[in-house]
Short mmCIF file of C-alpha atoms in Angstrom, two decimals:
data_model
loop_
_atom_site.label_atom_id
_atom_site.label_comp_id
_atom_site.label_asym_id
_atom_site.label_seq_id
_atom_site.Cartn_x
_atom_site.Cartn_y
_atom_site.Cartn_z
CA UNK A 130 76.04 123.73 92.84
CA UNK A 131 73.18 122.03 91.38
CA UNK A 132 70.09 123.80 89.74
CA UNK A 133 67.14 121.99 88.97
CA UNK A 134 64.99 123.82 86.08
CA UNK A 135 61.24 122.48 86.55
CA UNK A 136 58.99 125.18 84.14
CA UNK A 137 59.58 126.36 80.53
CA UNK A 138 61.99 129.52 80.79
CA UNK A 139 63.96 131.68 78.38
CA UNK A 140 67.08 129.04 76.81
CA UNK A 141 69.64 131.68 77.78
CA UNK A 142 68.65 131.06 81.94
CA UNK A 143 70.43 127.58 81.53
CA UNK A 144 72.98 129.09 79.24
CA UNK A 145 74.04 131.50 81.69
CA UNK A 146 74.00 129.14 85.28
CA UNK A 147 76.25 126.78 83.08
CA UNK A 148 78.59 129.69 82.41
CA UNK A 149 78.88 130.49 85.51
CA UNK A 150 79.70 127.14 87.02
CA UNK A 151 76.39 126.27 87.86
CA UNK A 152 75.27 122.23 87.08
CA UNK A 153 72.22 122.38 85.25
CA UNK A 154 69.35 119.93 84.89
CA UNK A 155 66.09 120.63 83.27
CA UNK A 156 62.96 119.05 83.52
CA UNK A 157 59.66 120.41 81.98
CA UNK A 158 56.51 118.77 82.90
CA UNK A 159 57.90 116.74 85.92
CA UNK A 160 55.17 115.04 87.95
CA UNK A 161 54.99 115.75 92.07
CA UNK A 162 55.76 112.77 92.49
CA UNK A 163 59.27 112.80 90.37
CA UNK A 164 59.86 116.30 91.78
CA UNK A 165 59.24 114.66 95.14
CA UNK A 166 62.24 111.79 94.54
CA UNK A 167 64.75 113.63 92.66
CA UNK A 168 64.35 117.75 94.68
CA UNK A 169 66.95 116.21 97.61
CA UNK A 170 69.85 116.67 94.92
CA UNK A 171 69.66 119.92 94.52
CA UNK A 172 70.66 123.40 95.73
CA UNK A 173 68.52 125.68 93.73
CA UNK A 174 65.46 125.46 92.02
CA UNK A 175 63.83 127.68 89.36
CA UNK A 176 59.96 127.45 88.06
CA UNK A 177 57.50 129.73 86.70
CA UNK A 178 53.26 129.15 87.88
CA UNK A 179 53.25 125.18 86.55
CA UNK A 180 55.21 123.61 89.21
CA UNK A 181 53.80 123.72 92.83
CA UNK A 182 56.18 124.02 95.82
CA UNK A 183 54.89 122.67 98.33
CA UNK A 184 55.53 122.14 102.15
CA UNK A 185 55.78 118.18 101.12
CA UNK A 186 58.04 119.26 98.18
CA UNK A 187 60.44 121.50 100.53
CA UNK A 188 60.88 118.74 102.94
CA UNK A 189 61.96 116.52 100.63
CA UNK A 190 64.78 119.23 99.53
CA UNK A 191 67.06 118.31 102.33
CA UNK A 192 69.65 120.25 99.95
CA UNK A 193 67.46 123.05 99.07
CA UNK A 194 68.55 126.62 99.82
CA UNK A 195 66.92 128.92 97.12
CA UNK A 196 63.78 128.90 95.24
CA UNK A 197 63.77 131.53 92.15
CA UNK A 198 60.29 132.17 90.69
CA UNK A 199 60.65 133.52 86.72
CA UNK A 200 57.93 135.94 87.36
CA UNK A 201 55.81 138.16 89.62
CA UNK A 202 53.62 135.70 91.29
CA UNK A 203 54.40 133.27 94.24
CA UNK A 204 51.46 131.85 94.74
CA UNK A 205 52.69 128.12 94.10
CA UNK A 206 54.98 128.14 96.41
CA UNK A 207 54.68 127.66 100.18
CA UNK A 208 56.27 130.73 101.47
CA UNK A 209 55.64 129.71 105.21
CA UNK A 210 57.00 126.22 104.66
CA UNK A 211 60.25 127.69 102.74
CA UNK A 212 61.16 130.51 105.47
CA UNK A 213 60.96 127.01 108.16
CA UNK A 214 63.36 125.21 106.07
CA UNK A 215 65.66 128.55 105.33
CA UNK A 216 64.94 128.43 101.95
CA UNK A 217 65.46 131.60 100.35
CA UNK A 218 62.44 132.65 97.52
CA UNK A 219 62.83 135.08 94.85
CA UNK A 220 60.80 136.17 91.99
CA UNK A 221 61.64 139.11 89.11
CA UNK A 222 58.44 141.25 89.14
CA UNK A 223 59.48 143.27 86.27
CA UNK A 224 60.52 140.47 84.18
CA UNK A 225 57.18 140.16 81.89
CA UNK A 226 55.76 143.64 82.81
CA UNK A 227 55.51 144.44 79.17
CA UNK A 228 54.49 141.37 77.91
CA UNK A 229 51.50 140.59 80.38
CA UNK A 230 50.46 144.38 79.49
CA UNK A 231 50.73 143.94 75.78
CA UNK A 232 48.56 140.53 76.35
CA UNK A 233 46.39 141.97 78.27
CA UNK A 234 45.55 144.57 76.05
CA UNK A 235 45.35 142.64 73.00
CA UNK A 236 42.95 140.21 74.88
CA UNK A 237 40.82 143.07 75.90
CA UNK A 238 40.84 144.36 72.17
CA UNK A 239 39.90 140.84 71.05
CA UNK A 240 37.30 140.76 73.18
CA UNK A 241 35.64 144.07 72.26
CA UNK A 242 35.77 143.70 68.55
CA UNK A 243 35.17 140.06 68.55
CA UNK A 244 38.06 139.06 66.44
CA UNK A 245 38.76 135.42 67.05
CA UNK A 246 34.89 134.43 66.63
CA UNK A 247 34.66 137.02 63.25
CA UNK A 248 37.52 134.80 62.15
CA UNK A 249 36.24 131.51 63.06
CA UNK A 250 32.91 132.54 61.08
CA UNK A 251 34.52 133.90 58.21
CA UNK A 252 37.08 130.81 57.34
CA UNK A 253 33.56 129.04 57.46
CA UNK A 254 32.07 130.44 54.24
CA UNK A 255 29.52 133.27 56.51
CA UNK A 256 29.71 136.76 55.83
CA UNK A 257 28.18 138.25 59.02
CA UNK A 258 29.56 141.79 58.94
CA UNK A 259 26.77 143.10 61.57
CA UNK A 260 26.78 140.34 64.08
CA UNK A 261 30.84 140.58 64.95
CA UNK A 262 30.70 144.40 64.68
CA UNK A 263 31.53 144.56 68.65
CA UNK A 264 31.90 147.79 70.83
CA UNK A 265 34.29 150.56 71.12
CA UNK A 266 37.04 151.60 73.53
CA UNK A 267 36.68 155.21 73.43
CA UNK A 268 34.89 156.81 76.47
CA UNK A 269 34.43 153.52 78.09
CA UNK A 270 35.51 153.09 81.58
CA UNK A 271 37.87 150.48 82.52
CA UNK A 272 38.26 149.12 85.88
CA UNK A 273 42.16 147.68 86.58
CA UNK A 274 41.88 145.68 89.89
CA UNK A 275 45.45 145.78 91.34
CA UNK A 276 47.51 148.44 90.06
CA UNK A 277 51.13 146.93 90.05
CA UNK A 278 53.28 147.32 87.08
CA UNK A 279 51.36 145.40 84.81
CA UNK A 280 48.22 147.09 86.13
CA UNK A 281 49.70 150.71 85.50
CA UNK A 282 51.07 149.33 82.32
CA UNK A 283 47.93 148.09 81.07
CA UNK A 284 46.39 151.62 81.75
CA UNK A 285 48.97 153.95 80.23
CA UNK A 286 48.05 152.00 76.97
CA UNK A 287 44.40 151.98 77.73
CA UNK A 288 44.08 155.73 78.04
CA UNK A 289 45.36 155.87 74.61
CA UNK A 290 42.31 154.42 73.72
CA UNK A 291 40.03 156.72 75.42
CA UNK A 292 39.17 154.85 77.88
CA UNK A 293 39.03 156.34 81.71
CA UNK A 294 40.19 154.28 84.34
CA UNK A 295 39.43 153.76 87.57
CA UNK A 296 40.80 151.12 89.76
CA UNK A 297 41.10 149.01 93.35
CA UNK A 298 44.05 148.78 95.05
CA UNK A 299 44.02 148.88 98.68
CA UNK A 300 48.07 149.44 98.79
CA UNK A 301 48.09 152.44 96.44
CA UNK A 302 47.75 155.74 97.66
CA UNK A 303 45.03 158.20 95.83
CA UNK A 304 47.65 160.94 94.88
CA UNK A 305 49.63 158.74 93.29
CA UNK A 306 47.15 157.30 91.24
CA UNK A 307 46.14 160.00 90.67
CA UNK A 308 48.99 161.07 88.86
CA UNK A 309 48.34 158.35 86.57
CA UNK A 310 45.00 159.76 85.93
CA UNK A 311 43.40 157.17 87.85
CA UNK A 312 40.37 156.85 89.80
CA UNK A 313 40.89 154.97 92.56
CA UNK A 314 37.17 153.43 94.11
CA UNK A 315 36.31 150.81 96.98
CA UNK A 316 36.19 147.50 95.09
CA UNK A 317 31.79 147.59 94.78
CA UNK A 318 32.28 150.93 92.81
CA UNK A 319 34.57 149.60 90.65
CA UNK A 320 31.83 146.57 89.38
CA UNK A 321 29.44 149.18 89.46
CA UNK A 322 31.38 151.60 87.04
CA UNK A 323 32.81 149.47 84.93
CA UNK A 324 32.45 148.70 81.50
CA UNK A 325 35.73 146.44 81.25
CA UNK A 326 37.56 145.00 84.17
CA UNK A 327 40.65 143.57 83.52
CA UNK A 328 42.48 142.04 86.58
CA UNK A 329 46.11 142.04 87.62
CA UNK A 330 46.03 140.93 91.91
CA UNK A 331 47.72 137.82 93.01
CA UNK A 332 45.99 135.27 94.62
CA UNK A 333 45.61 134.11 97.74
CA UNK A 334 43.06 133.92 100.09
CA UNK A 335 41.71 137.33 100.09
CA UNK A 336 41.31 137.32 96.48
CA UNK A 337 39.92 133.60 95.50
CA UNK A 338 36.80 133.56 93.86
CA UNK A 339 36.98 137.69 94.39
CA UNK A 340 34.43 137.81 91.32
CA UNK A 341 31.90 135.65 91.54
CA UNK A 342 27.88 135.53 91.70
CA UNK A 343 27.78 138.19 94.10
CA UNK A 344 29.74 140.64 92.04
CA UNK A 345 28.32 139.86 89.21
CA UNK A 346 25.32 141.02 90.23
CA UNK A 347 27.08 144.33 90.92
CA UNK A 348 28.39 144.50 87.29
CA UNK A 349 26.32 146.42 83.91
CA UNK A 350 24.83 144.36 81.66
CA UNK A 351 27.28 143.50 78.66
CA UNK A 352 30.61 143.42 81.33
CA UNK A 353 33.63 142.31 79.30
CA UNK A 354 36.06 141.21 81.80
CA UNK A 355 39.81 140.11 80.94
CA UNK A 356 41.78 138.12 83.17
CA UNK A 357 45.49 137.37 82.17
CA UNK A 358 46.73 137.56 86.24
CA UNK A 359 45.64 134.52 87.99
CA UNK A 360 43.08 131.41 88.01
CA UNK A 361 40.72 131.25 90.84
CA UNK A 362 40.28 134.72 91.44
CA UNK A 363 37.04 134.67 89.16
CA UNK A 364 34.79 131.48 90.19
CA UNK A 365 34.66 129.66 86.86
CA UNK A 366 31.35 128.29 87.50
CA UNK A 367 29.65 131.82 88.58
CA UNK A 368 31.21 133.31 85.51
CA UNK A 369 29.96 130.81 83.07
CA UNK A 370 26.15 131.04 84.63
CA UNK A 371 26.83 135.14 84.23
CA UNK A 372 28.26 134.48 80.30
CA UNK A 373 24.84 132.52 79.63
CA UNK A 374 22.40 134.82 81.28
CA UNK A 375 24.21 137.89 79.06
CA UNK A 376 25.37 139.63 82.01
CA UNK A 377 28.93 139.21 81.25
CA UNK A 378 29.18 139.64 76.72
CA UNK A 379 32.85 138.36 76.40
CA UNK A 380 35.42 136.99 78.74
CA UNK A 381 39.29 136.70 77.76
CA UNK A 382 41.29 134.36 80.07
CA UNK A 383 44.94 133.13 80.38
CA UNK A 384 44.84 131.60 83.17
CA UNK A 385 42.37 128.96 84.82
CA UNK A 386 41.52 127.74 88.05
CA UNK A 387 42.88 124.12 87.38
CA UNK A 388 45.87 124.01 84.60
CA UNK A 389 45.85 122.87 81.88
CA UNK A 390 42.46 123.61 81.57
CA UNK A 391 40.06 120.42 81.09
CA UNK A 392 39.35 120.60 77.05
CA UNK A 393 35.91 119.71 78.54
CA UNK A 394 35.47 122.77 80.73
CA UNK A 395 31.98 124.46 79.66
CA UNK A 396 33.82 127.84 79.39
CA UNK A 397 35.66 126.66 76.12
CA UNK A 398 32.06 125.59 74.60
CA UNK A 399 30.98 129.36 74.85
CA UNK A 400 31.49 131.76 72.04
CA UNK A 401 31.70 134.62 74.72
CA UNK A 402 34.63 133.03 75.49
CA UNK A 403 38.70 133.83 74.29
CA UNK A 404 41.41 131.77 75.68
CA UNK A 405 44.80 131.22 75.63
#
């Protein structure tokens, strides 16, 4: 059977499909247009976020009979067109739990105390010790919107902090976040409340452009929101207006409506601003 690797994963995934009999081929960065020609020779394919699967792409995978996504999300991929064709989709939800928390965390830390931009301004010859000083975590309230594993993750560390958490998930039930010594609050409360949001909710239609001028209005003055989940969920051009205006004091983003990110994209001229 022949596998078709299309996104960066661990060097050990090819290792083990060719020790099991599997015929690999790997091919980072492929265009749509490649993936479009070369998809009908294969069996299986397995990407991460990059590559988009789409109902153009499945047709073209006369072959195609399973679609593995390394990772939680499966938002690139055209579930209704794969379940047509009988193409089988799976994802590992638990694979990066950790790692997206630890991130997310870190970001959020970054954020607060201002780190990257201290650094910048220090490897510069300045010796601003008041104007990076940033804000602390203790008895701030931070709102998690979509508590999944990374989103209970993410908290569990948080609290260790001092921070109280509240959240939105419409799929959770209060007692057991509760249990987790969570508030959960209708999605306005949460914006309200907040002095950090940090989000961790898939997107799709319900959720694009979830945060945008609207909410912002919603939020405190001096927001810092992290978002290491998905681009397009916060409007980019809403949140930038929100940076400038100081509603929002720092943002921390790994992910991005269009990837890569356009080095010209005016969040990447603010200072507010942390990316990865």
């Amino acid at each position: 059977m022949n596998v078709l690797i299309t996104d960066g994963v661990d060097p050990q995934c090819a290792q083990i499909l060719t020790q099991n009999g599997f015929d690999v081929t790997e091919r980072p960065k492929i265009s749509k247009d490649e993936l479009k020609e070369i998809i009908g020779n294969f069996d299986k394919l397995i990407v991460r976020s990059a590559t988009k699967v789409t109902a153009e792409i499945l047709e073209c995978g006369t072959k195609l009979n399973l679609i593995g996504r390394a990772g939680a999300g499966v938002d690139n991929i055209d579930l209704e067109a794969a379940t047509r064709k009988g193409v089988i989709v799976m994802n590992t939800p638990g694979g990066n739990t950790v790692s997206a928390a630890e991130h997310t965390c870190a970001m959020m830390l970054a954020a607060a105390r201002r780190i990257p931009q201290a650094t910048a301004d220090l490897k510069q010859g300045h010796w601003n010790k008041t104007r990076f000083s940033g804000v602390e975590l203790e008895g701030k309230t931070l709102s998690i919107i979509g508590l999944g594993k990374i989103g209970r993750e993410v908290a569990s560390r948080m609290q260790a902090f001092g921070m109280k958490t509240i959240a939105y998930d419409p799929m959770i039930p209060d007692e057991y976040a509760a249990q987790l010594n969570i508030d959960l609050l209708p999605l306005h409360e949460n914006f309200i409340k907040a002095d950090f949001i940090t989000i961790h909710s898939s997107l799709n239609e319900s959720t694009r452009n979830l945060i945008a001028k609207e909410t912002f209005e919603l939020m405190k003055e001096g927001v810092i929101i992290v978002n290491c989940a998905r681009g397009g969920i916060i409007n980019e051009a809403d949140l930038a207006e929100a940076i400038i205006s100081g509603k929002v004091a720092a943002v921390a983003l790994d992910v991005f409506e269009k990837e890569p990110i356009d080095p010209e994209n005016p969040l990447l001229k603010l200072e507010q601003v942390i990316a990865t």
